[in-house]
XYZ file of C-alpha atoms in Angstrom:
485
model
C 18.171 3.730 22.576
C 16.189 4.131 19.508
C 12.997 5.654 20.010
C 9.866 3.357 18.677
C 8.594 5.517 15.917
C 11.888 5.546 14.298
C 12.908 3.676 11.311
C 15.869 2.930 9.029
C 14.911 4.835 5.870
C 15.949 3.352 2.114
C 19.290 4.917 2.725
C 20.019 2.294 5.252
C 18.528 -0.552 4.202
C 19.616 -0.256 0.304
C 22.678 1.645 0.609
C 24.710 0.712 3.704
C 25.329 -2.842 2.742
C 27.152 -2.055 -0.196
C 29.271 0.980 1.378
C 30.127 -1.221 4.171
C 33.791 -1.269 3.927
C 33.270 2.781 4.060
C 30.881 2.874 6.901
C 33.322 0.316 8.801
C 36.096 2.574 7.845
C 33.943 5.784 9.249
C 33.184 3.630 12.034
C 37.154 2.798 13.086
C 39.205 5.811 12.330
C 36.575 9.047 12.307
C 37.024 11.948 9.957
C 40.474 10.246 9.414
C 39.136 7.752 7.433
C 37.138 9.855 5.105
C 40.776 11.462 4.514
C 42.594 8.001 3.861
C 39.506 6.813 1.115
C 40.079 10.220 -0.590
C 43.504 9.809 -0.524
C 43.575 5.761 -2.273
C 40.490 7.468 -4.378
C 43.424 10.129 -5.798
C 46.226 7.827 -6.372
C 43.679 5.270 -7.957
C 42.562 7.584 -10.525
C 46.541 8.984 -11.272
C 47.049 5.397 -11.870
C 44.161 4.495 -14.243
C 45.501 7.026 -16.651
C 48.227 4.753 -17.639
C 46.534 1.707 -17.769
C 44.377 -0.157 -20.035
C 41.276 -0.231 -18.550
C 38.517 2.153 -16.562
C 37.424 0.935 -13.232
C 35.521 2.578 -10.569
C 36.499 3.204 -6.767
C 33.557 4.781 -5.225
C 33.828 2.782 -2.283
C 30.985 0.409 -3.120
C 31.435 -3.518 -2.618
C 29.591 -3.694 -6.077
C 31.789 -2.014 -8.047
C 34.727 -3.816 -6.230
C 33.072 -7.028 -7.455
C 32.596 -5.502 -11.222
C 36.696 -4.641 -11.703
C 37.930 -6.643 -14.581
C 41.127 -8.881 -13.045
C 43.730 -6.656 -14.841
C 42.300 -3.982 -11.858
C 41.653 -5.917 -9.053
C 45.710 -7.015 -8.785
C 46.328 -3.315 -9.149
C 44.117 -2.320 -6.668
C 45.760 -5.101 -4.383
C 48.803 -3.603 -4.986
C 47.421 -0.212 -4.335
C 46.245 -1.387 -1.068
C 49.134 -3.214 -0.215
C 51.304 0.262 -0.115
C 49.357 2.013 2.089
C 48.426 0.980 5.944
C 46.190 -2.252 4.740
C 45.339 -2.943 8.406
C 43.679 0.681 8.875
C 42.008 0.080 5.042
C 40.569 -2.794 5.238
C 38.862 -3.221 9.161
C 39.323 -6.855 10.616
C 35.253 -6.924 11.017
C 35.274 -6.670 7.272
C 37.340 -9.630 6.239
C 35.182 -11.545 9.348
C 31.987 -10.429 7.510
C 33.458 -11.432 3.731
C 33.911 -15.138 5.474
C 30.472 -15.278 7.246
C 28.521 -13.415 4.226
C 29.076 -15.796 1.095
C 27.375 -13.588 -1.195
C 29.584 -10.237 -0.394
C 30.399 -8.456 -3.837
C 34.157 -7.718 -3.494
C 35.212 -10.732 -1.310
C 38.082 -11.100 -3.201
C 39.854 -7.519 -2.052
C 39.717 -8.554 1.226
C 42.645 -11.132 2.839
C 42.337 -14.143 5.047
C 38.675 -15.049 4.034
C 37.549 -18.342 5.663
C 35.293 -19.517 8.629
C 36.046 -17.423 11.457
C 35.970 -17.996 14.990
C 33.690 -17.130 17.602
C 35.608 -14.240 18.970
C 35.538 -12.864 15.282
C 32.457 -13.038 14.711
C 31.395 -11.314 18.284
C 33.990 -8.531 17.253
C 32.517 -8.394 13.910
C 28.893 -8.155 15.100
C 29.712 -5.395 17.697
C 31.470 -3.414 15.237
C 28.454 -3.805 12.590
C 26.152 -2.641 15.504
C 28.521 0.538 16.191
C 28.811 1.357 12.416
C 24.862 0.935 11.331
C 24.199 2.868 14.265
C 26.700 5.457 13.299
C 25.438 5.257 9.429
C 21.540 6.203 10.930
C 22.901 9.452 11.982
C 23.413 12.298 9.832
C 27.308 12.762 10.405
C 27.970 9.192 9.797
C 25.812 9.548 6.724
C 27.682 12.391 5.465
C 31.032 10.664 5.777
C 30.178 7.786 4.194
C 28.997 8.897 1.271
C 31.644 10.923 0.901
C 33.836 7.964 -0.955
C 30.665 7.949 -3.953
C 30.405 11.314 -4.329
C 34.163 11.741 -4.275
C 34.516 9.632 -7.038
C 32.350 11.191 -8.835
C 33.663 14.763 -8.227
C 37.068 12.977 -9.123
C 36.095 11.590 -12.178
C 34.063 14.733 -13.616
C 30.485 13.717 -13.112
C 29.482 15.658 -10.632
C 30.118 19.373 -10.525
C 30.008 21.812 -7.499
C 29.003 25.436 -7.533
C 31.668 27.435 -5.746
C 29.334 28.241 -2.717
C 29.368 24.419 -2.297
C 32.836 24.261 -2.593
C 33.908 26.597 -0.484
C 31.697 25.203 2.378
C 32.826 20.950 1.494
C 37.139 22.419 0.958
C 36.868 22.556 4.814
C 34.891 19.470 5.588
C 35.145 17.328 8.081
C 37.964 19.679 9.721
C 35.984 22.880 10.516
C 33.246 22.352 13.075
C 31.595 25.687 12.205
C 30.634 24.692 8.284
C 30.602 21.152 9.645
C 26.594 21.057 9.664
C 25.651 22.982 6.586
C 28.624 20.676 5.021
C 26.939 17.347 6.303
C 23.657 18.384 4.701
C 24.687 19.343 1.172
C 26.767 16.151 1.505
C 23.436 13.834 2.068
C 21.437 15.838 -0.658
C 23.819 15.897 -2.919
C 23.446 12.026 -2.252
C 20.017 11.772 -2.663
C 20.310 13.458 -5.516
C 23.018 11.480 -6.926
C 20.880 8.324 -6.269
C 17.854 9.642 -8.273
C 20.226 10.140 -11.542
C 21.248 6.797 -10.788
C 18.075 5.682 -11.637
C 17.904 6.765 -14.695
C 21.024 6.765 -15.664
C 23.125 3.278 -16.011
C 27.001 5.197 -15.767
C 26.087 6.432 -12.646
C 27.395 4.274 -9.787
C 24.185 3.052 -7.883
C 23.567 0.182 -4.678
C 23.211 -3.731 -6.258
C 19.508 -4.217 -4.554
C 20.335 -7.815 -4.704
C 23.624 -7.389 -2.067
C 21.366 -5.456 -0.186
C 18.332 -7.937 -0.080
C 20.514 -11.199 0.894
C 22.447 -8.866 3.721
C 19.561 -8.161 5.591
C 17.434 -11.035 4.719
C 20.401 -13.064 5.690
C 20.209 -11.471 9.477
C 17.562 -12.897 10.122
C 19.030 -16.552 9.847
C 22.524 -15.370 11.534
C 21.284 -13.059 14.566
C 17.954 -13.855 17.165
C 15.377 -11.059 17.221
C 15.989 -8.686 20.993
C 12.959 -7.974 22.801
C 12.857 -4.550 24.572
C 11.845 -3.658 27.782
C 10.041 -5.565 30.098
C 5.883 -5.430 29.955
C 4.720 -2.758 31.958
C 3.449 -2.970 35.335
C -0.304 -3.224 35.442
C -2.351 -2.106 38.704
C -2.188 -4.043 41.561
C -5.248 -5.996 42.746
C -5.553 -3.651 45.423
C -6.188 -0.890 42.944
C -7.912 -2.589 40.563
C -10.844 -3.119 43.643
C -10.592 0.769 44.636
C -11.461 1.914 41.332
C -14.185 -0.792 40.587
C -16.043 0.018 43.196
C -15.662 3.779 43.315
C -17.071 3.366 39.867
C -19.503 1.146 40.332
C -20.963 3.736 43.075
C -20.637 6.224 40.282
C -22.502 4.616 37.427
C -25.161 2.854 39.624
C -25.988 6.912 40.800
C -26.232 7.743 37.038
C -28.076 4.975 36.306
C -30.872 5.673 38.999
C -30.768 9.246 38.326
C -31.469 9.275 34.649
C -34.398 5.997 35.682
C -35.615 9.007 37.295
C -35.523 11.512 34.822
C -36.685 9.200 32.231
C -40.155 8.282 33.971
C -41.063 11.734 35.555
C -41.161 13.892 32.602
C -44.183 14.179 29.870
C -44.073 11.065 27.485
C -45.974 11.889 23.860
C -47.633 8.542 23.441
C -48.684 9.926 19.987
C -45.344 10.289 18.516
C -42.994 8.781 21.654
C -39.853 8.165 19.240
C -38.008 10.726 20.663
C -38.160 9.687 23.779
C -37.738 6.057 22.726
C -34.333 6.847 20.764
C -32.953 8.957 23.615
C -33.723 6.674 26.500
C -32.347 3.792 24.673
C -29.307 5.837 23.305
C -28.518 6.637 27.148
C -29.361 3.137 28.353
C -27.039 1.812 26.076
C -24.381 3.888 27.425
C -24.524 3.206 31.009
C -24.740 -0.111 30.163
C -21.084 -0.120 28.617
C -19.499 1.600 31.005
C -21.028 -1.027 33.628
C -19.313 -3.820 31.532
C -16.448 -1.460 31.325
C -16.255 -1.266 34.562
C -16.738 -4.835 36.156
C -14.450 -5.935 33.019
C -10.964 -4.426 34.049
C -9.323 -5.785 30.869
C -11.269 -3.153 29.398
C -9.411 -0.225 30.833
C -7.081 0.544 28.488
C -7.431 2.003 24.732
C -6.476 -0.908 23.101
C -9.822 -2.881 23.992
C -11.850 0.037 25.583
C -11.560 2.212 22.714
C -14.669 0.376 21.504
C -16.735 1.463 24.249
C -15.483 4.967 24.708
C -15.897 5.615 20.966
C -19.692 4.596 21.429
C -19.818 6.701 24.708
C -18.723 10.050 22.064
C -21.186 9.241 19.151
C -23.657 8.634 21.625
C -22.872 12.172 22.799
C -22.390 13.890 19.388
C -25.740 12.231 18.227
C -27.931 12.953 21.055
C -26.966 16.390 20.579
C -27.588 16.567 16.712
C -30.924 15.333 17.056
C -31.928 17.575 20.136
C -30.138 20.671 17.641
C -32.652 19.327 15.222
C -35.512 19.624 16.677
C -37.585 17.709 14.280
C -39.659 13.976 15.592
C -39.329 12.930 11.971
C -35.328 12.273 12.566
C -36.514 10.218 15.733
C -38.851 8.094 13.600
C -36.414 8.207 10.457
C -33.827 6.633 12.904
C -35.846 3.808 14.625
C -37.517 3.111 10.916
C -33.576 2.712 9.366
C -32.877 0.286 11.978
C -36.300 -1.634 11.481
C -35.021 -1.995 7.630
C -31.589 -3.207 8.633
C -33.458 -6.299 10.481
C -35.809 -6.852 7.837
C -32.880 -6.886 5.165
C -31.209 -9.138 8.045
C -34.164 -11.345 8.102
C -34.350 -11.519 3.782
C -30.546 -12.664 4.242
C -31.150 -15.758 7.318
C -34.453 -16.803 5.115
C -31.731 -16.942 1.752
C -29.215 -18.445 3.901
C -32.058 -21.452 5.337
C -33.353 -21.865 0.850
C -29.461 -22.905 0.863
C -29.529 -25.710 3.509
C -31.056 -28.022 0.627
C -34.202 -28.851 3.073
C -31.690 -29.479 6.173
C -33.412 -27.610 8.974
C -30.570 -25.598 10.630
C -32.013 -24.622 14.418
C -29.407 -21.645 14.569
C -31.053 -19.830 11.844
C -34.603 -20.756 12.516
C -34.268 -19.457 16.041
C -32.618 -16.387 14.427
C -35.327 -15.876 12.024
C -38.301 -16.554 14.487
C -36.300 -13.782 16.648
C -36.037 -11.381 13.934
C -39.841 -11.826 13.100
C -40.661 -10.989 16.404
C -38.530 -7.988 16.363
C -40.064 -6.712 13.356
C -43.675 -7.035 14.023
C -44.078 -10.395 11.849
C -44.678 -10.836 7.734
C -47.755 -7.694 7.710
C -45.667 -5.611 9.592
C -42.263 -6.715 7.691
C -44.590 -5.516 4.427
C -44.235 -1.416 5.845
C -41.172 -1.595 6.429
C -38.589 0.277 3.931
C -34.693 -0.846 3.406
C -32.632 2.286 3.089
C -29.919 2.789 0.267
C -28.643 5.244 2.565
C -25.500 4.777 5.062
C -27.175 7.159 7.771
C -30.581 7.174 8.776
C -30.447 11.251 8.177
C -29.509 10.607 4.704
C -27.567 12.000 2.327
C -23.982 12.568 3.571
C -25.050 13.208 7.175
C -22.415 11.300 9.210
C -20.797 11.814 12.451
C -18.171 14.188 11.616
C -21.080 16.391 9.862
C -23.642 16.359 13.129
C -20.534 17.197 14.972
C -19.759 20.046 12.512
C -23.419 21.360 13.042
C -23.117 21.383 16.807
C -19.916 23.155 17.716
C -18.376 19.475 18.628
C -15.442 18.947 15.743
C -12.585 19.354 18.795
C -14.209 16.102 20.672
C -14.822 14.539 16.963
C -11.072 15.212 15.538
C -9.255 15.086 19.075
C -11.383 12.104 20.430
C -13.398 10.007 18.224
C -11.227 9.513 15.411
C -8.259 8.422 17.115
C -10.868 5.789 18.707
C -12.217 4.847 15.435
C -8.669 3.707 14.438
C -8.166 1.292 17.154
C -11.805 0.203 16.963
C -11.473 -0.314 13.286
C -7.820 -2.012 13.554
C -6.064 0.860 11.778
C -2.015 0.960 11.649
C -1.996 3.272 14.703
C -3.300 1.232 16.840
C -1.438 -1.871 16.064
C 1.212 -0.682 16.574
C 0.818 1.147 19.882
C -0.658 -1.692 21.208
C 0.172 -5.333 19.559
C 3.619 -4.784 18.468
C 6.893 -3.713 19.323
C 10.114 -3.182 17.952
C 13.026 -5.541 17.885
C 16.151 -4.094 19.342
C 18.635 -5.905 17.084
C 19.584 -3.413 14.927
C 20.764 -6.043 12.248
C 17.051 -6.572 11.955
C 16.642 -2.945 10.901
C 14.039 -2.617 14.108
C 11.704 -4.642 12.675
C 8.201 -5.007 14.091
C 7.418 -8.072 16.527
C 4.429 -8.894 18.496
C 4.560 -8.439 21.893
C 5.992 -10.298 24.322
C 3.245 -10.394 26.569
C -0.976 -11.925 26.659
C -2.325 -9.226 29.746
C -3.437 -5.936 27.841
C -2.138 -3.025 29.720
C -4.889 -1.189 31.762
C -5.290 2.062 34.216
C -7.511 3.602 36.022
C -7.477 6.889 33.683
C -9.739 5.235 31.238
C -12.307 3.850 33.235
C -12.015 7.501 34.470
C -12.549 8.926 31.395
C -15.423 6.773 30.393
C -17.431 7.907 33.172
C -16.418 11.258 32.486
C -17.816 10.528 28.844
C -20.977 8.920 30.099
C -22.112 12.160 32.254
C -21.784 14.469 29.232
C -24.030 11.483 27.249
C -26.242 11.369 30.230
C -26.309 15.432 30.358
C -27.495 15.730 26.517
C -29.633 13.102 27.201
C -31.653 14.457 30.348
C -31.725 17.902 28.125
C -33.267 16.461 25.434
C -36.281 14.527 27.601
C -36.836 17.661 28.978
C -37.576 19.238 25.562
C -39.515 15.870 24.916
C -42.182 16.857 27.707
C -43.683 19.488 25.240
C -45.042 17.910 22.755
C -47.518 19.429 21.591
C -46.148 22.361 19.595
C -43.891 19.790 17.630
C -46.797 16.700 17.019
């Protein structure tokens, strides 16, 4: 089974379509039919001495289809003398018939429709061989036939280190793997002088384009396993409500905390920030926690993320130990709602005198929220995308506090699912096909029900007693005031 990271690299997807009759040949007879290629490749060449024209047998379908006719009844008759049957696999004459746009259809016999049976023989055997051709020994044979040719015909030389290493290949299992990777290097490398050079032999993208593009149309997309199991109803009560015992302790513990220590009333920002900060948290892990769709990373990553920036910034700002950051911080929010405010009253000069009761009641909240049109007047907008300024950001207050571990190990894998990044998608919303005709494409999902456990709503009120622990340190800082006022 292919594991879900993997991938078929270019080598697969531009280069296996048009060595097919190789990779078939790999696929059927082993190491034997790297021997019976090299072997047609030899007498092919002997015989293009005599004759009129220059053609190609590097084992590619493309430059089948680019020998002049003079060639292709020679070749025929090349074929023809040795053990056609073992030469040309039945699965490829199936796939000439079913692929209409094959280079080389015409070296293979008995092209035409073919039946059901062939074309179940001729799919199985394409499975085997792509699957074979992903693999670094298949690989290597394979491209033996192109970079025999060119050996052959003098365009590629070998130092003698390389040749006395490939002289025993595939035969000797001991030089077998060193063999197998000059073989696929010496193939890469061949591939980037095709680039930029038109004699060398190089894959027709166009061949390669229809074949797989053509799957699509000819072969159904394979789901993989079934969903996973999610938790039992049973379960699902257990941990709710040995949660909910949890958070509703935290909750009445920090209510404690918060209204028995000292309160500056002359400059009560920081205890304003922290309390709401905290508040905030147990909040979402209460959702979290009577929302059970929420206990997995692929939705609850939004609320654990919060839990750790709540965390990291608590911290910073206790680390700090300066009220301006507390007022800075409640004053950059202020501006954000005033600039939100400028933006509803922009949006209502639009309505072309149409009252729009959405955006009234939105701006009559906002006014409120912002202390009305004198208070709106104090109020700055910040340029800046902290309220610290500058390049302060998470990963920086982490930095400062001994926290980058949680930061790198914790909140940025969050942020990517939060934020929709790659990652996430695909460890969550997608899956891989198992058709390997399809090149393991990327499908949705196959089911609606997000998986969930128990470990995260663990883990989030794991999270929320660390916020809750910063939190209840920094009131208790708060209660002496004076020195700092």
């Amino acid at each position: 089974m292919i594991q879900h990271g993997a991938i078929l690299t270019d080598w697969v997807r531009d280069d296996f379509p048009d060595l097919l009759w190789i990779a078939l040949l790999i696929e059927q007879e082993g190491d034997e039919g790297a021997r019976l290629i090299s072997s047609l490749q030899h007498e092919w060449l002997e015989q293009n001495r005599d004759a009129d024209y220059s053609s190609e047998l590097d084992g590619r379908l493309s430059s089948l289809e680019k020998m002049p006719a003079s060639a292709r009844s020679d070749f025929l008759n090349l074929i023809s003398r040795h053990d056609s049957a073992r030469l040309v696999p039945k699965p490829l004459r199936t796939i000439a018939g079913w692929y209409p746009d094959m280079p080389g259809r015409w070296a293979f016999a008995e092209i035409g429709a073919p039946s059901a049976s062939d074309m179940d023989e001729m799919l199985d055997a394409l499975v085997r061989t792509l699957l074979l051709c992903v693999g670094r020994r298949g690989k290597a044979l394979t491209v033996t036939a192109p970079l025999g040719w060119l050996m052959l015909s003098g365009s590629l030389h070998l130092q003698e280190s390389q040749i006395s290493i490939l002289s025993s290949y595939p035969t000797d299992p001991a030089s077998r793997p060193m063999a197998e990777a000059i073989l696929t290097s010496m193939y890469g490398a061949a591939k980037g002088l095709a680039a930029v050079d038109e004699d060398v032999p190089h894959s027709e993208r166009g061949w390669g384009e229809h074949f797989w593009n053509a799957n699509w149309e000819l072969t159904p997309c394979m789901t993989g396993d079934s969903p996973p199991a999610v938790m039992g109803q049973a379960d699902v009560t257990s941990a709710q409500n040995a949660a909910l015992v949890q958070v509703n302790e935290l909750w009445n513990e920090f209510m404690e905390v918060t209204f028995s220590n000292g309160v500056s009333l002359y400059r009560p920002a920081q205890h304003e920030v922290v309390c709401a900060l905290a508040v905030r948290a147990i909040r979402g892990v209460y959702a979290m926690t009577q929302s059970p769709l929420l206990w997995g990373g692929e939705h609850g990553s939004a609320v654990l993320r919060s839990l750790v920036e709540t965390e990291i910034l608590i911290t910073w700002l206790d680390y700090k130990n300066d009220f301006e950051l507390y007022e800075k911080f409640i004053a950059y929010g202020q501006g954000k709602q005033k600039l939100m405010r400028a933006h509803v009253e922009e949006a209502m000069s639009e309505q072309g005198g149409v009252e729009n009761p959405n955006l009234s009641a939105l701006a009559s909240f906002l006014d409120g929220r912002i202390g009305g049109q004198g208070a709106e007047m104090m109020i700055e907008v910040s340029v800046h995308p902290s309220f610290a300024g500058g390049s302060v950001n998470t990963r920086k207050m982490a930095e400062d506090v001994g926290m980058q571990d949680l930061y790198t190990r914790v909140f940025q894998p969050l942020s990517a699912s939060v934020h929709g990044e790659w990652s996430a998608l695909d460890n969550y919303v997608v899956d891989r096909c198992m058709n390997p005709l399809h090149r393991f494409h990327r499908i949705p999902v196959q089911y609606l029900t997000p998986i969930f456990s128990r470990d995260t709503l663990t883990a989030a009120v794991s999270s929320l007693k660390r916020v809750l622990d910063a939190a209840t340190n920094s009131l208790s800082d708060d209660s002496n005031t004076d020195e700092r006022g």
